PDB file of N, CA and C in Angstrom:
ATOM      1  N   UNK A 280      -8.414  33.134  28.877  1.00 76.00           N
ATOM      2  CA  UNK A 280      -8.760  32.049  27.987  1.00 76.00           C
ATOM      3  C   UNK A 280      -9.552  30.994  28.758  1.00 76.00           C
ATOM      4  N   UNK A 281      -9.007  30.745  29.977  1.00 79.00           N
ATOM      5  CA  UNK A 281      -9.798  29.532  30.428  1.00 79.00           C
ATOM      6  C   UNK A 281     -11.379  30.534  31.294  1.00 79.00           C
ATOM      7  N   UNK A 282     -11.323  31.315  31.469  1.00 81.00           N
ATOM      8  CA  UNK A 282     -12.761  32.239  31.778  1.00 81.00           C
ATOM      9  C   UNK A 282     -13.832  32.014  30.685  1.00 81.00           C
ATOM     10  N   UNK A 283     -13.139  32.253  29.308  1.00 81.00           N
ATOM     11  CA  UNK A 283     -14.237  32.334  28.159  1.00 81.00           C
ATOM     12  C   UNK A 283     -14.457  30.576  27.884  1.00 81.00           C
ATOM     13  N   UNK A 284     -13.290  30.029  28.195  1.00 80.00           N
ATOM     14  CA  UNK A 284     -14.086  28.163  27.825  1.00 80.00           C
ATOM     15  C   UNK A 284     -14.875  28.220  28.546  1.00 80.00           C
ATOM     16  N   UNK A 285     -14.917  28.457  29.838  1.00 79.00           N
ATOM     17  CA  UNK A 285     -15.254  27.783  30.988  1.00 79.00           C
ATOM     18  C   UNK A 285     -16.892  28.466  30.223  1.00 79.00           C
ATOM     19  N   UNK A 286     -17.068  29.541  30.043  1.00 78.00           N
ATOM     20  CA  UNK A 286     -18.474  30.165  29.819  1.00 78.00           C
ATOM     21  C   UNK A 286     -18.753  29.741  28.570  1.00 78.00           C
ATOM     22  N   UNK A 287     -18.270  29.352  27.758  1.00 79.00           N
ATOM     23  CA  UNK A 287     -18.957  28.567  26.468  1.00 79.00           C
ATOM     24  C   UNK A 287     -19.033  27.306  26.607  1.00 79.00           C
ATOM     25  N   UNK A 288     -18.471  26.212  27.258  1.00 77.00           N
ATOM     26  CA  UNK A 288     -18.935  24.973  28.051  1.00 77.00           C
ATOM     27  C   UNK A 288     -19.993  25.276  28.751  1.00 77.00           C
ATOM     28  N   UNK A 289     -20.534  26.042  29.502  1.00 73.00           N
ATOM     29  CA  UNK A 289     -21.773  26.158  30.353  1.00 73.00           C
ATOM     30  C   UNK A 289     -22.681  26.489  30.028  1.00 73.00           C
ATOM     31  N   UNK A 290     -22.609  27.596  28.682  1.00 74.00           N
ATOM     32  CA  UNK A 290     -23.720  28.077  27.344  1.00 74.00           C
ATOM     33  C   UNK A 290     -23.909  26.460  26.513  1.00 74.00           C
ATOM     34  N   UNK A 291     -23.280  25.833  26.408  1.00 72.00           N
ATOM     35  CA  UNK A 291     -23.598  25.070  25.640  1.00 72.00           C
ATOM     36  C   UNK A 291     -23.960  23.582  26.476  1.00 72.00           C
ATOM     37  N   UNK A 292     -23.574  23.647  27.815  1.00 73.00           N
ATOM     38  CA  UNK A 292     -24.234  22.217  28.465  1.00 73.00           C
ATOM     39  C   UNK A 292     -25.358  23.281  29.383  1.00 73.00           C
ATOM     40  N   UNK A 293     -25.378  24.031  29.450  1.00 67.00           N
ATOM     41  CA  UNK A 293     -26.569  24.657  31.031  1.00 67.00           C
ATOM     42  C   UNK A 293     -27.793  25.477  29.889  1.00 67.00           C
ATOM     43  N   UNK A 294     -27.238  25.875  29.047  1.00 66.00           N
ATOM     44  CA  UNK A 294     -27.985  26.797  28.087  1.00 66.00           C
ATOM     45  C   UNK A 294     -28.076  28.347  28.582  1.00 66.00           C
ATOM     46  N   UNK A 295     -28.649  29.286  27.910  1.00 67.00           N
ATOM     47  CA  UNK A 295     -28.924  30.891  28.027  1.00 67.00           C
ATOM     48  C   UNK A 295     -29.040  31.245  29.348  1.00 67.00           C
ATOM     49  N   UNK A 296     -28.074  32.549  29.708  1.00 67.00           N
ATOM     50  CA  UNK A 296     -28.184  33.006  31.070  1.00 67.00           C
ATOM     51  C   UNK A 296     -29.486  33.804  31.035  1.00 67.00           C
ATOM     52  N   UNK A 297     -30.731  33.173  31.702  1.00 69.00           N
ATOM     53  CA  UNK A 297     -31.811  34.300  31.576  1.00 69.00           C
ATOM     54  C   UNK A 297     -31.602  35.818  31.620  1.00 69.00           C
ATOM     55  N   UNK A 298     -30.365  36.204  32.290  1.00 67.00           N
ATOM     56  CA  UNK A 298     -30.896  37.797  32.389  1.00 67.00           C
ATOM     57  C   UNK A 298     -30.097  38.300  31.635  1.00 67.00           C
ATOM     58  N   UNK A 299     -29.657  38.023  30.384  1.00 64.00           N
ATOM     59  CA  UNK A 299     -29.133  38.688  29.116  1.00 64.00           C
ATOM     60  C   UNK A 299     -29.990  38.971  28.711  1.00 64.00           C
ATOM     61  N   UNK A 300     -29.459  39.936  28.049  1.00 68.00           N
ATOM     62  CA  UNK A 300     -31.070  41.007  27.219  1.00 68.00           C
ATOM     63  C   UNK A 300     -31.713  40.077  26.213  1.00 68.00           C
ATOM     64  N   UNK A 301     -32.898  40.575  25.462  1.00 74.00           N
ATOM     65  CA  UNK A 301     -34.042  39.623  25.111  1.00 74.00           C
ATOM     66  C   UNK A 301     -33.135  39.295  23.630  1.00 74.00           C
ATOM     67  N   UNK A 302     -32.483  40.806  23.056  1.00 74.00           N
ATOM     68  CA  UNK A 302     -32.014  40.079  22.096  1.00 74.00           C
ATOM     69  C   UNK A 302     -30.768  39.226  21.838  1.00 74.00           C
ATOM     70  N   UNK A 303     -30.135  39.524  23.132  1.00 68.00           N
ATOM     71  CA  UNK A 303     -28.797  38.356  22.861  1.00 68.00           C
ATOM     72  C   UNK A 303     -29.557  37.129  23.253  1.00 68.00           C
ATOM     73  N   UNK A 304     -30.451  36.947  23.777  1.00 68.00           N
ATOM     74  CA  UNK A 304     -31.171  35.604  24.511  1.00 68.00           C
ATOM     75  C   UNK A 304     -31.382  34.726  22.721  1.00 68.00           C
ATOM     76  N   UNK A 305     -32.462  35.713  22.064  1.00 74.00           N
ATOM     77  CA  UNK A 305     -33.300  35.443  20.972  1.00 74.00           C
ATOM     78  C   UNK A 305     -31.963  35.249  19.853  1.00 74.00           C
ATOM     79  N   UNK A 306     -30.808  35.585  19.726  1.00 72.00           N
ATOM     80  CA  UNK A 306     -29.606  35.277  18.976  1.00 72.00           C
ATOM     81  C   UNK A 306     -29.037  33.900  19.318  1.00 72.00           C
ATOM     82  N   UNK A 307     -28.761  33.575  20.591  1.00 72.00           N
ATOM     83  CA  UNK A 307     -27.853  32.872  21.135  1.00 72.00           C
ATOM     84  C   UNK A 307     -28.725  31.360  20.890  1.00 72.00           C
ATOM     85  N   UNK A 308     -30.739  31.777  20.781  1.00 71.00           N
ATOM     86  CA  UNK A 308     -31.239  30.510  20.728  1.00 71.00           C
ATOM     87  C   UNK A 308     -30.875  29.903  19.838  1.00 71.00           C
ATOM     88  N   UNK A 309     -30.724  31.038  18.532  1.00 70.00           N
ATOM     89  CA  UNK A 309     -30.704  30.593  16.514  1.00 70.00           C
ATOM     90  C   UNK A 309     -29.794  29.942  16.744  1.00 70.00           C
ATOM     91  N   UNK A 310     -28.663  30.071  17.825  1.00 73.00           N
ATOM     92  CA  UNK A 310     -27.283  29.580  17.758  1.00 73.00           C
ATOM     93  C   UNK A 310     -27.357  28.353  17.773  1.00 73.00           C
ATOM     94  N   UNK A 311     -27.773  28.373  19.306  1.00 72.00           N
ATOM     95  CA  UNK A 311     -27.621  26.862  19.718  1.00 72.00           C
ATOM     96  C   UNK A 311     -28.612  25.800  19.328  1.00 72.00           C
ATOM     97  N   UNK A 312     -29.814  25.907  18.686  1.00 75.00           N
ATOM     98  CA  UNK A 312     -30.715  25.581  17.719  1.00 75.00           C
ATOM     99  C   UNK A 312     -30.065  24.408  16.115  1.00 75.00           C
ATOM    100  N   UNK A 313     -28.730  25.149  16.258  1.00 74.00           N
ATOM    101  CA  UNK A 313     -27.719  24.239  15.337  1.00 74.00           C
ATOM    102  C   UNK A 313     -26.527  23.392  15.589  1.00 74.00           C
ATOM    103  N   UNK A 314     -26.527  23.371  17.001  1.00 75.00           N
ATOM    104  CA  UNK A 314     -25.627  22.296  17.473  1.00 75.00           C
ATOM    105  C   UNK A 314     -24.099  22.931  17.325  1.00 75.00           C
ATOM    106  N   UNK A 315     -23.569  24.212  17.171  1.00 72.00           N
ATOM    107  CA  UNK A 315     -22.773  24.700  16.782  1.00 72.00           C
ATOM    108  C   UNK A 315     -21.280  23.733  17.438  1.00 72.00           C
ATOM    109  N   UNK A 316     -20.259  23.622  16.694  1.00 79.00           N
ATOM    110  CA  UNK A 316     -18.984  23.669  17.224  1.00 79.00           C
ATOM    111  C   UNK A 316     -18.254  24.883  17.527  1.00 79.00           C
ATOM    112  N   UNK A 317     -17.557  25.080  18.729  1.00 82.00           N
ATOM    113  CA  UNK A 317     -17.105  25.859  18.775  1.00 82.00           C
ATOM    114  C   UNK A 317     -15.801  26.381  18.977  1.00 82.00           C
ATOM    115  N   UNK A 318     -14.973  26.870  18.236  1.00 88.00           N
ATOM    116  CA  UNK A 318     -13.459  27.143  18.552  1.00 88.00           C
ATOM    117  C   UNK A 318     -13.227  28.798  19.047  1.00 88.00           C
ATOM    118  N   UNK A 319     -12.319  28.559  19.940  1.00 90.00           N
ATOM    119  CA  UNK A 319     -12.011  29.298  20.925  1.00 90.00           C
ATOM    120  C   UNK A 319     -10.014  29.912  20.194  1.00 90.00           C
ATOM    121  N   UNK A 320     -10.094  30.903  20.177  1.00 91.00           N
ATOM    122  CA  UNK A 320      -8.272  31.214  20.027  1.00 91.00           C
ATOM    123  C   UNK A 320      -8.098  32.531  20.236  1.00 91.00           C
ATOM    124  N   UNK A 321      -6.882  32.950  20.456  1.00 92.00           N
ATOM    125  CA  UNK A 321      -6.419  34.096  20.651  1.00 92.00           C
ATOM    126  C   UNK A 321      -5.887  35.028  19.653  1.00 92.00           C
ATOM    127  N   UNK A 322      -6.089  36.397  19.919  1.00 89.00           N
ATOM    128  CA  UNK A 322      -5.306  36.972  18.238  1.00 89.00           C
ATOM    129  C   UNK A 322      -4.114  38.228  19.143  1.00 89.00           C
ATOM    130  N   UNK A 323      -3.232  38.086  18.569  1.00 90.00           N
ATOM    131  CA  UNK A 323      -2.237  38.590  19.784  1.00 90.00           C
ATOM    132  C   UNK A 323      -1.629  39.942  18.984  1.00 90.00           C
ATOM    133  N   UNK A 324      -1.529  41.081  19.557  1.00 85.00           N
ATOM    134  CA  UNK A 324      -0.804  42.371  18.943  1.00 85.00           C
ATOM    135  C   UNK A 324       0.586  41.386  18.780  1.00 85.00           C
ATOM    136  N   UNK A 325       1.049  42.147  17.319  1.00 85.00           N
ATOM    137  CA  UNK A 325       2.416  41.986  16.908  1.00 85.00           C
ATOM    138  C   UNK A 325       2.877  43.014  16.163  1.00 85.00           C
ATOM    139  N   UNK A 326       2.314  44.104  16.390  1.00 79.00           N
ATOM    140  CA  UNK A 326       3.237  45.163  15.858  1.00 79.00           C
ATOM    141  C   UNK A 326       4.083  46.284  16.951  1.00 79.00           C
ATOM    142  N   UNK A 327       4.979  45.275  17.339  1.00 78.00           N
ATOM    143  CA  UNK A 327       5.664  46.293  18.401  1.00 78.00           C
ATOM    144  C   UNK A 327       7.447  45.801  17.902  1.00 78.00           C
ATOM    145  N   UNK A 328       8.258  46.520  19.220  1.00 78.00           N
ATOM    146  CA  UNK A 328       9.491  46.447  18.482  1.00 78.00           C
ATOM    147  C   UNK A 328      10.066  45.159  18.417  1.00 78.00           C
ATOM    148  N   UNK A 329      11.019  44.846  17.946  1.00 79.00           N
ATOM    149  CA  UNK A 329      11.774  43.647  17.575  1.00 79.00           C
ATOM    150  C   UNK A 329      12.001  43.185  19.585  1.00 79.00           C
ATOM    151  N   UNK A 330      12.507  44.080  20.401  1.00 81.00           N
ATOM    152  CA  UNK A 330      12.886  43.869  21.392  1.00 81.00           C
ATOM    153  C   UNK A 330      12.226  43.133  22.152  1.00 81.00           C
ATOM    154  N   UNK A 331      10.729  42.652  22.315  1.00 87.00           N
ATOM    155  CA  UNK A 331       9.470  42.482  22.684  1.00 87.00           C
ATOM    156  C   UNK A 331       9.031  41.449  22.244  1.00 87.00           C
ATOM    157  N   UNK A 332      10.030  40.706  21.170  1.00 88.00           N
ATOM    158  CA  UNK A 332       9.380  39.466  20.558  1.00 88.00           C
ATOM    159  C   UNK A 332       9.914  38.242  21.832  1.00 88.00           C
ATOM    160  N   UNK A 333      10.884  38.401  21.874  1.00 90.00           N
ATOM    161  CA  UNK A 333      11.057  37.519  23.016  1.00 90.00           C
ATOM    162  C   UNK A 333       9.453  37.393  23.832  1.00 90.00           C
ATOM    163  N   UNK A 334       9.157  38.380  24.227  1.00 91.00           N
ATOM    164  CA  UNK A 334       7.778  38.205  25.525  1.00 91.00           C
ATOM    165  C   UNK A 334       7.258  37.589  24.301  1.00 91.00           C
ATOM    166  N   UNK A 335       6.603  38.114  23.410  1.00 93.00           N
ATOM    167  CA  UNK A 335       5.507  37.731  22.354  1.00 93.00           C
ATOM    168  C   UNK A 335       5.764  36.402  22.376  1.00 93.00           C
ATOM    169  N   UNK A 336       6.754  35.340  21.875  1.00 93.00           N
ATOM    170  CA  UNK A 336       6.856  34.181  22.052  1.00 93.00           C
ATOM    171  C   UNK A 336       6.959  33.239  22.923  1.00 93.00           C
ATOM    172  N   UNK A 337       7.147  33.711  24.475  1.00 95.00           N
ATOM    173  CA  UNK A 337       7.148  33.471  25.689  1.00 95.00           C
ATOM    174  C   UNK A 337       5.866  32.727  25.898  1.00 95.00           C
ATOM    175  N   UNK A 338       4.524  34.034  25.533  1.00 93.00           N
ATOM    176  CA  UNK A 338       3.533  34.216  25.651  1.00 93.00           C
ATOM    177  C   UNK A 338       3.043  33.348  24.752  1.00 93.00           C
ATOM    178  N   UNK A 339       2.688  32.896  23.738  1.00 95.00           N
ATOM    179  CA  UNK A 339       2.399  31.536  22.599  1.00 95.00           C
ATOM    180  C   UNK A 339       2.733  30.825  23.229  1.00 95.00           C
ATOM    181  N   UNK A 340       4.072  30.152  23.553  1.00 97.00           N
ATOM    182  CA  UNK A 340       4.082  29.142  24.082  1.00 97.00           C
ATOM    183  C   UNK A 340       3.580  28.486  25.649  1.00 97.00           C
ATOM    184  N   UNK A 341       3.166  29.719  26.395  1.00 95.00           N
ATOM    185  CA  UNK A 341       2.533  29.356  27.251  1.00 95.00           C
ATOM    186  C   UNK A 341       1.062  29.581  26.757  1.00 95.00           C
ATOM    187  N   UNK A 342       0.932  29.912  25.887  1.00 94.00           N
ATOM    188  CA  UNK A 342      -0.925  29.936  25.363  1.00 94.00           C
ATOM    189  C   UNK A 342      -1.113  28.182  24.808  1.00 94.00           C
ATOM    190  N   UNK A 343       0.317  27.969  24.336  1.00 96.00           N
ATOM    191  CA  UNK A 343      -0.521  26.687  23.549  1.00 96.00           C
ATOM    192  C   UNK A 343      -0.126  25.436  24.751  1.00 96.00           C
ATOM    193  N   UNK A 344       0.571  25.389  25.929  1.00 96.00           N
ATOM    194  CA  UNK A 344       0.015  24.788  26.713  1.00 96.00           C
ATOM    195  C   UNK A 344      -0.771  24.804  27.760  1.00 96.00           C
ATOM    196  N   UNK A 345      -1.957  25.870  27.528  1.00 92.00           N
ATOM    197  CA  UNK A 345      -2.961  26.145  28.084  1.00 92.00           C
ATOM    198  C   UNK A 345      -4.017  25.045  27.613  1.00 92.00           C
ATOM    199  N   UNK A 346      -4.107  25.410  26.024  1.00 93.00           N
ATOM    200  CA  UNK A 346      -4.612  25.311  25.166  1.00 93.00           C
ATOM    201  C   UNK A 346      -4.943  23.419  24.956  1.00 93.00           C
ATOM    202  N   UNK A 347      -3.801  22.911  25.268  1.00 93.00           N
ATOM    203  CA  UNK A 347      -3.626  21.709  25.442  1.00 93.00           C
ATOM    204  C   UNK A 347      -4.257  21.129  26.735  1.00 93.00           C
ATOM    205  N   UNK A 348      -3.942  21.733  27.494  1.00 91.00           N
ATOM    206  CA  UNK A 348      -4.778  21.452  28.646  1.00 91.00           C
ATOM    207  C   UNK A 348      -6.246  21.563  28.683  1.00 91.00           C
ATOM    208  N   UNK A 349      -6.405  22.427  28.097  1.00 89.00           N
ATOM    209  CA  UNK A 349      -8.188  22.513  28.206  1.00 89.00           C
ATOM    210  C   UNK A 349      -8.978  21.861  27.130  1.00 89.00           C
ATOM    211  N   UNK A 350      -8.084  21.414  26.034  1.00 89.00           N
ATOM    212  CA  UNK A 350      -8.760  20.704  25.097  1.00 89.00           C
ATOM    213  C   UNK A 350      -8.172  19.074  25.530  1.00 89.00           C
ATOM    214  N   UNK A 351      -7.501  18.865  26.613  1.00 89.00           N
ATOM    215  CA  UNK A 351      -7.257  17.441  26.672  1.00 89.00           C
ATOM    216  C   UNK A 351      -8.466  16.837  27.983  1.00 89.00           C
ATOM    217  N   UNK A 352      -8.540  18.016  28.822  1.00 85.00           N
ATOM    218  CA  UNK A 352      -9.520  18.077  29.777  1.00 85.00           C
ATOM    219  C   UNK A 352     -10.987  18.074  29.501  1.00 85.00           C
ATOM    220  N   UNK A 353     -11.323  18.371  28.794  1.00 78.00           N
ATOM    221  CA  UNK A 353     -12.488  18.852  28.409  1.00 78.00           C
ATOM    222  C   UNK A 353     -13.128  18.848  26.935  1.00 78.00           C
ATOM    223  N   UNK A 354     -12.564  17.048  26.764  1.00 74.00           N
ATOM    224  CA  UNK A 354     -12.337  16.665  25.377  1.00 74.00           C
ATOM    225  C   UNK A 354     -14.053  16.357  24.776  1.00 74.00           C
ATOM    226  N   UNK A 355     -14.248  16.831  23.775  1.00 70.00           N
ATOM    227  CA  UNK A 355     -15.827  16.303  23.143  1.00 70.00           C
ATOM    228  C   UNK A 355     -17.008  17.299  24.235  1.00 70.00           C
ATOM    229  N   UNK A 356     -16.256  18.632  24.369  1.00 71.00           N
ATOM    230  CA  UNK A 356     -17.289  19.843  25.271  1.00 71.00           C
ATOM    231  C   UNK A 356     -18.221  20.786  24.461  1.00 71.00           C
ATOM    232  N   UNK A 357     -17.934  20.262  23.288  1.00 78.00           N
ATOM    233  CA  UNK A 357     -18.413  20.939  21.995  1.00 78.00           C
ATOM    234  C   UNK A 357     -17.601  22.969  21.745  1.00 78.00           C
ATOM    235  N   UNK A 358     -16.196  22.926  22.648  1.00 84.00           N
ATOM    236  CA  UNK A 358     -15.699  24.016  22.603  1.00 84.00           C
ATOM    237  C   UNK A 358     -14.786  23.304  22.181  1.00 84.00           C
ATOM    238  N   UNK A 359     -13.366  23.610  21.421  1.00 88.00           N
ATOM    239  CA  UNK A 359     -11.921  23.292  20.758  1.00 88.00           C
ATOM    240  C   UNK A 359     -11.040  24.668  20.901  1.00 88.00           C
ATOM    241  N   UNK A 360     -10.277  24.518  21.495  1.00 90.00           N
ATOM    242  CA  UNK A 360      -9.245  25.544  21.482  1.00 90.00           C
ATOM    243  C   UNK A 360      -8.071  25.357  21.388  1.00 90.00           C
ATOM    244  N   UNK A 361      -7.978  26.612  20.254  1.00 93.00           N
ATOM    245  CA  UNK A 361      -6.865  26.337  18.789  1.00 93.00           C
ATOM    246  C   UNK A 361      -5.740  26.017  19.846  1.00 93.00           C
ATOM    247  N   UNK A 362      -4.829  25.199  18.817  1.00 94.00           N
ATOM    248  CA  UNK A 362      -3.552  24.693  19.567  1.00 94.00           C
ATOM    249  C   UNK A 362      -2.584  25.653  19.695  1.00 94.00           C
ATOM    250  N   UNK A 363      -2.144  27.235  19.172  1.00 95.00           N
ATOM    251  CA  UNK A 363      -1.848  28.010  18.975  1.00 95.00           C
ATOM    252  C   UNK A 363      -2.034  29.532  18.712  1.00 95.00           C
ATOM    253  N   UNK A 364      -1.648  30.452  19.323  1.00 94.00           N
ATOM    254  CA  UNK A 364      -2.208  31.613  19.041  1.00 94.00           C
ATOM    255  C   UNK A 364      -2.282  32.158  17.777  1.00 94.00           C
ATOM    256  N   UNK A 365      -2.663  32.965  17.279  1.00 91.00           N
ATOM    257  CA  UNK A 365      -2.993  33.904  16.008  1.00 91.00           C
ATOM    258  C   UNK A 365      -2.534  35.090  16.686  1.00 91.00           C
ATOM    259  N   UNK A 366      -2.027  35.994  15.451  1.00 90.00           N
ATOM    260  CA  UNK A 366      -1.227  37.118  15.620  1.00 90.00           C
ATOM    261  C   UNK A 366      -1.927  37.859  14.602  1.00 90.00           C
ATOM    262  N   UNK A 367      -2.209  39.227  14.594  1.00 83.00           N
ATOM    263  CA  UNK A 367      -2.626  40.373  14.050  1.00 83.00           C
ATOM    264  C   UNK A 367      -1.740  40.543  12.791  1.00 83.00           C
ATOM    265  N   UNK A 368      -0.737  40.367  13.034  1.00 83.00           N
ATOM    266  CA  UNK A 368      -0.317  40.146  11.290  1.00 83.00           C
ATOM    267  C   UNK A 368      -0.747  39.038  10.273  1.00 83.00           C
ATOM    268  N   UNK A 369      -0.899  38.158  10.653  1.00 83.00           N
ATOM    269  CA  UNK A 369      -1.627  37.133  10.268  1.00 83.00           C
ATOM    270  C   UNK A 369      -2.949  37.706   8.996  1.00 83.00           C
ATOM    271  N   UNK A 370      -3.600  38.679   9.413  1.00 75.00           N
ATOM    272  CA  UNK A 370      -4.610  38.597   8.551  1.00 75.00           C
ATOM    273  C   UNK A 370      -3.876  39.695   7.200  1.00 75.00           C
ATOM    274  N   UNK A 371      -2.637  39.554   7.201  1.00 75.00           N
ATOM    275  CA  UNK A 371      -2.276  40.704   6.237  1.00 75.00           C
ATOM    276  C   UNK A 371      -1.752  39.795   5.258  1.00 75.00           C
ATOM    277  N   UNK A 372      -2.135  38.626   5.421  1.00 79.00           N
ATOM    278  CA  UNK A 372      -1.423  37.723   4.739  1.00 79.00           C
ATOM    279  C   UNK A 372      -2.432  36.502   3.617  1.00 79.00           C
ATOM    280  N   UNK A 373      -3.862  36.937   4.327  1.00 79.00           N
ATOM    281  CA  UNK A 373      -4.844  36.040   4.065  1.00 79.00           C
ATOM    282  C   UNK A 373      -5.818  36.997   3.458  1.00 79.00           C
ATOM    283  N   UNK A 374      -6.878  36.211   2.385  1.00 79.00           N
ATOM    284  CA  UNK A 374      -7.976  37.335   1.943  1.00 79.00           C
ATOM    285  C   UNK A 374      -8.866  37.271   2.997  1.00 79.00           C
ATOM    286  N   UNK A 375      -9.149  38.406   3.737  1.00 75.00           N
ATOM    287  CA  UNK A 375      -9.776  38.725   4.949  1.00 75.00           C
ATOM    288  C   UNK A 375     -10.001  39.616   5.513  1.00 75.00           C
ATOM    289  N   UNK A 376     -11.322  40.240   5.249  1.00 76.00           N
ATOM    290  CA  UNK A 376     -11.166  42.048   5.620  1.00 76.00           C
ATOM    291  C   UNK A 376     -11.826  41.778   7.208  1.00 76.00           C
ATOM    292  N   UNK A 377     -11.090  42.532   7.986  1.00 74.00           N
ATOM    293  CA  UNK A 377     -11.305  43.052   9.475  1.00 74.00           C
ATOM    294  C   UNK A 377     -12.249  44.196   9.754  1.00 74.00           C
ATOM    295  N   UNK A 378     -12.868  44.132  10.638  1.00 81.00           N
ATOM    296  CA  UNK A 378     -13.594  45.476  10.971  1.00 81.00           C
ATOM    297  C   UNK A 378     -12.317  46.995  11.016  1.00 81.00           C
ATOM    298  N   UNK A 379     -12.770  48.073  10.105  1.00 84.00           N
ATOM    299  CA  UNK A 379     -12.415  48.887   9.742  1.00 84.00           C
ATOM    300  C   UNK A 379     -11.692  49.459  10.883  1.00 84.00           C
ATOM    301  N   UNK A 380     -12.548  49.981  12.394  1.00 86.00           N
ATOM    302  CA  UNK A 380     -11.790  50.165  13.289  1.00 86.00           C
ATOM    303  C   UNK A 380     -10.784  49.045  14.107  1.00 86.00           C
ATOM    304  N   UNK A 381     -10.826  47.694  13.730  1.00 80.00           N
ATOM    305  CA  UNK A 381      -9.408  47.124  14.016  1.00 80.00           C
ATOM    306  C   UNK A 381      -8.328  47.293  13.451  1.00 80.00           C
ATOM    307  N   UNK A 382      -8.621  47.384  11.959  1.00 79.00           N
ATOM    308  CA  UNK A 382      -7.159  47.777  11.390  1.00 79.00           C
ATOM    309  C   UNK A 382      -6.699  49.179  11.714  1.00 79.00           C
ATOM    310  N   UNK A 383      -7.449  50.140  12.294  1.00 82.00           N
ATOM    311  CA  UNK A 383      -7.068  51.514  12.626  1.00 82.00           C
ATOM    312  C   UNK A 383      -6.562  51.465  13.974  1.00 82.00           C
ATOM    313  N   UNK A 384      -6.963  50.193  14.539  1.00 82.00           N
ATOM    314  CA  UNK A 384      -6.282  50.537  15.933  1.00 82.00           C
ATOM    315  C   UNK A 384      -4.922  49.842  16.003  1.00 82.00           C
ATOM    316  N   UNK A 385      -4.953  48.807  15.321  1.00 73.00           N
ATOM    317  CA  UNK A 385      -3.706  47.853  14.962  1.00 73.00           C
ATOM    318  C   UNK A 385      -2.857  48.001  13.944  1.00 73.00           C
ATOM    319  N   UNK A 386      -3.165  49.015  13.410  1.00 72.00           N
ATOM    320  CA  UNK A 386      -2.204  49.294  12.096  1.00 72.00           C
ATOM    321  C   UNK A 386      -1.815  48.499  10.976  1.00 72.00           C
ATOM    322  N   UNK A 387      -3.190  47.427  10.773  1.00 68.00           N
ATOM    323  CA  UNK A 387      -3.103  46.648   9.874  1.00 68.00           C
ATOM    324  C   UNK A 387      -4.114  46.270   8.998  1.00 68.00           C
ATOM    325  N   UNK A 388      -3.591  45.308   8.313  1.00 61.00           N
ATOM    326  CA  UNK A 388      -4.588  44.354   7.108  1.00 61.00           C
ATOM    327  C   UNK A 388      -5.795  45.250   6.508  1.00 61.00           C
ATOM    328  N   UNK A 389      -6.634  44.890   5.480  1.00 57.00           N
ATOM    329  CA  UNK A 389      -7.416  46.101   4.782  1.00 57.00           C
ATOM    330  C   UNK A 389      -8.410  45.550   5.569  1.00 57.00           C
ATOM    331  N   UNK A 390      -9.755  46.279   5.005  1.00 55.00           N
ATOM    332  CA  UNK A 390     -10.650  46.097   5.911  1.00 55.00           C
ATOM    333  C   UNK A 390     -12.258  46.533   4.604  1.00 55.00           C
ATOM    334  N   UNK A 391     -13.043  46.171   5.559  1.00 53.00           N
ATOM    335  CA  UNK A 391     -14.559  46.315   4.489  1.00 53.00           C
ATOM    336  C   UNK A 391     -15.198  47.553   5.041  1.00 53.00           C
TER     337      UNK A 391
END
């Protein structure tokens, strides 16, 4: 988590790493061309056994004082990262189709 801020703070104050290919270059300009905000979060497997939730929640709560940290540090970076993780069940709950091979690998939510 703090690898990918750290590289979307630097895309967005240093601008385009020249030696990305021409078309992520020519994408990333349209991007930043709009001043984008950007939020940053995690989506966490949750389909495992009951036994395992312990870690699973272990793990959130040390995500969201990560999370706190890097958005208290690095306040107005034009990156925000969510105060909390997201979980893969989550989208089974919301109208929201997933790429077809995520729900096949995760065993969830419908998909387009």
């Amino acid at each position: 988590m703090v690898s990918h801020h750290v590289g979307i703070r630097n895309l967005l104050k240093s601008g385009i790493y020249k030696k990305n290919r021409k078309e992520v270059i020519t994408s990333l300009k349209n991007i930043l061309e709009e001043k984008p905000q950007v939020f940053l979060g995690e989506i966490l497997f949750d389909n495992f056994a009951l036994s395992q939730k312990e870690l699973l929640e272990k793990y959130e709560k040390d995500y969201s004082k990560i999370a706190i940290l890097l958005n208290k540090s690095f306040d107005n970076q034009g990156v925000k990262v969510l105060d909390h993780s997201l979980r893969y069940s989550f989208f089974n709950t919301i109208d929201f189709n997933l790429d077809k091979r995520v729900c096949e690998y995760y065993k969830i939510g419908t998909h387009n």
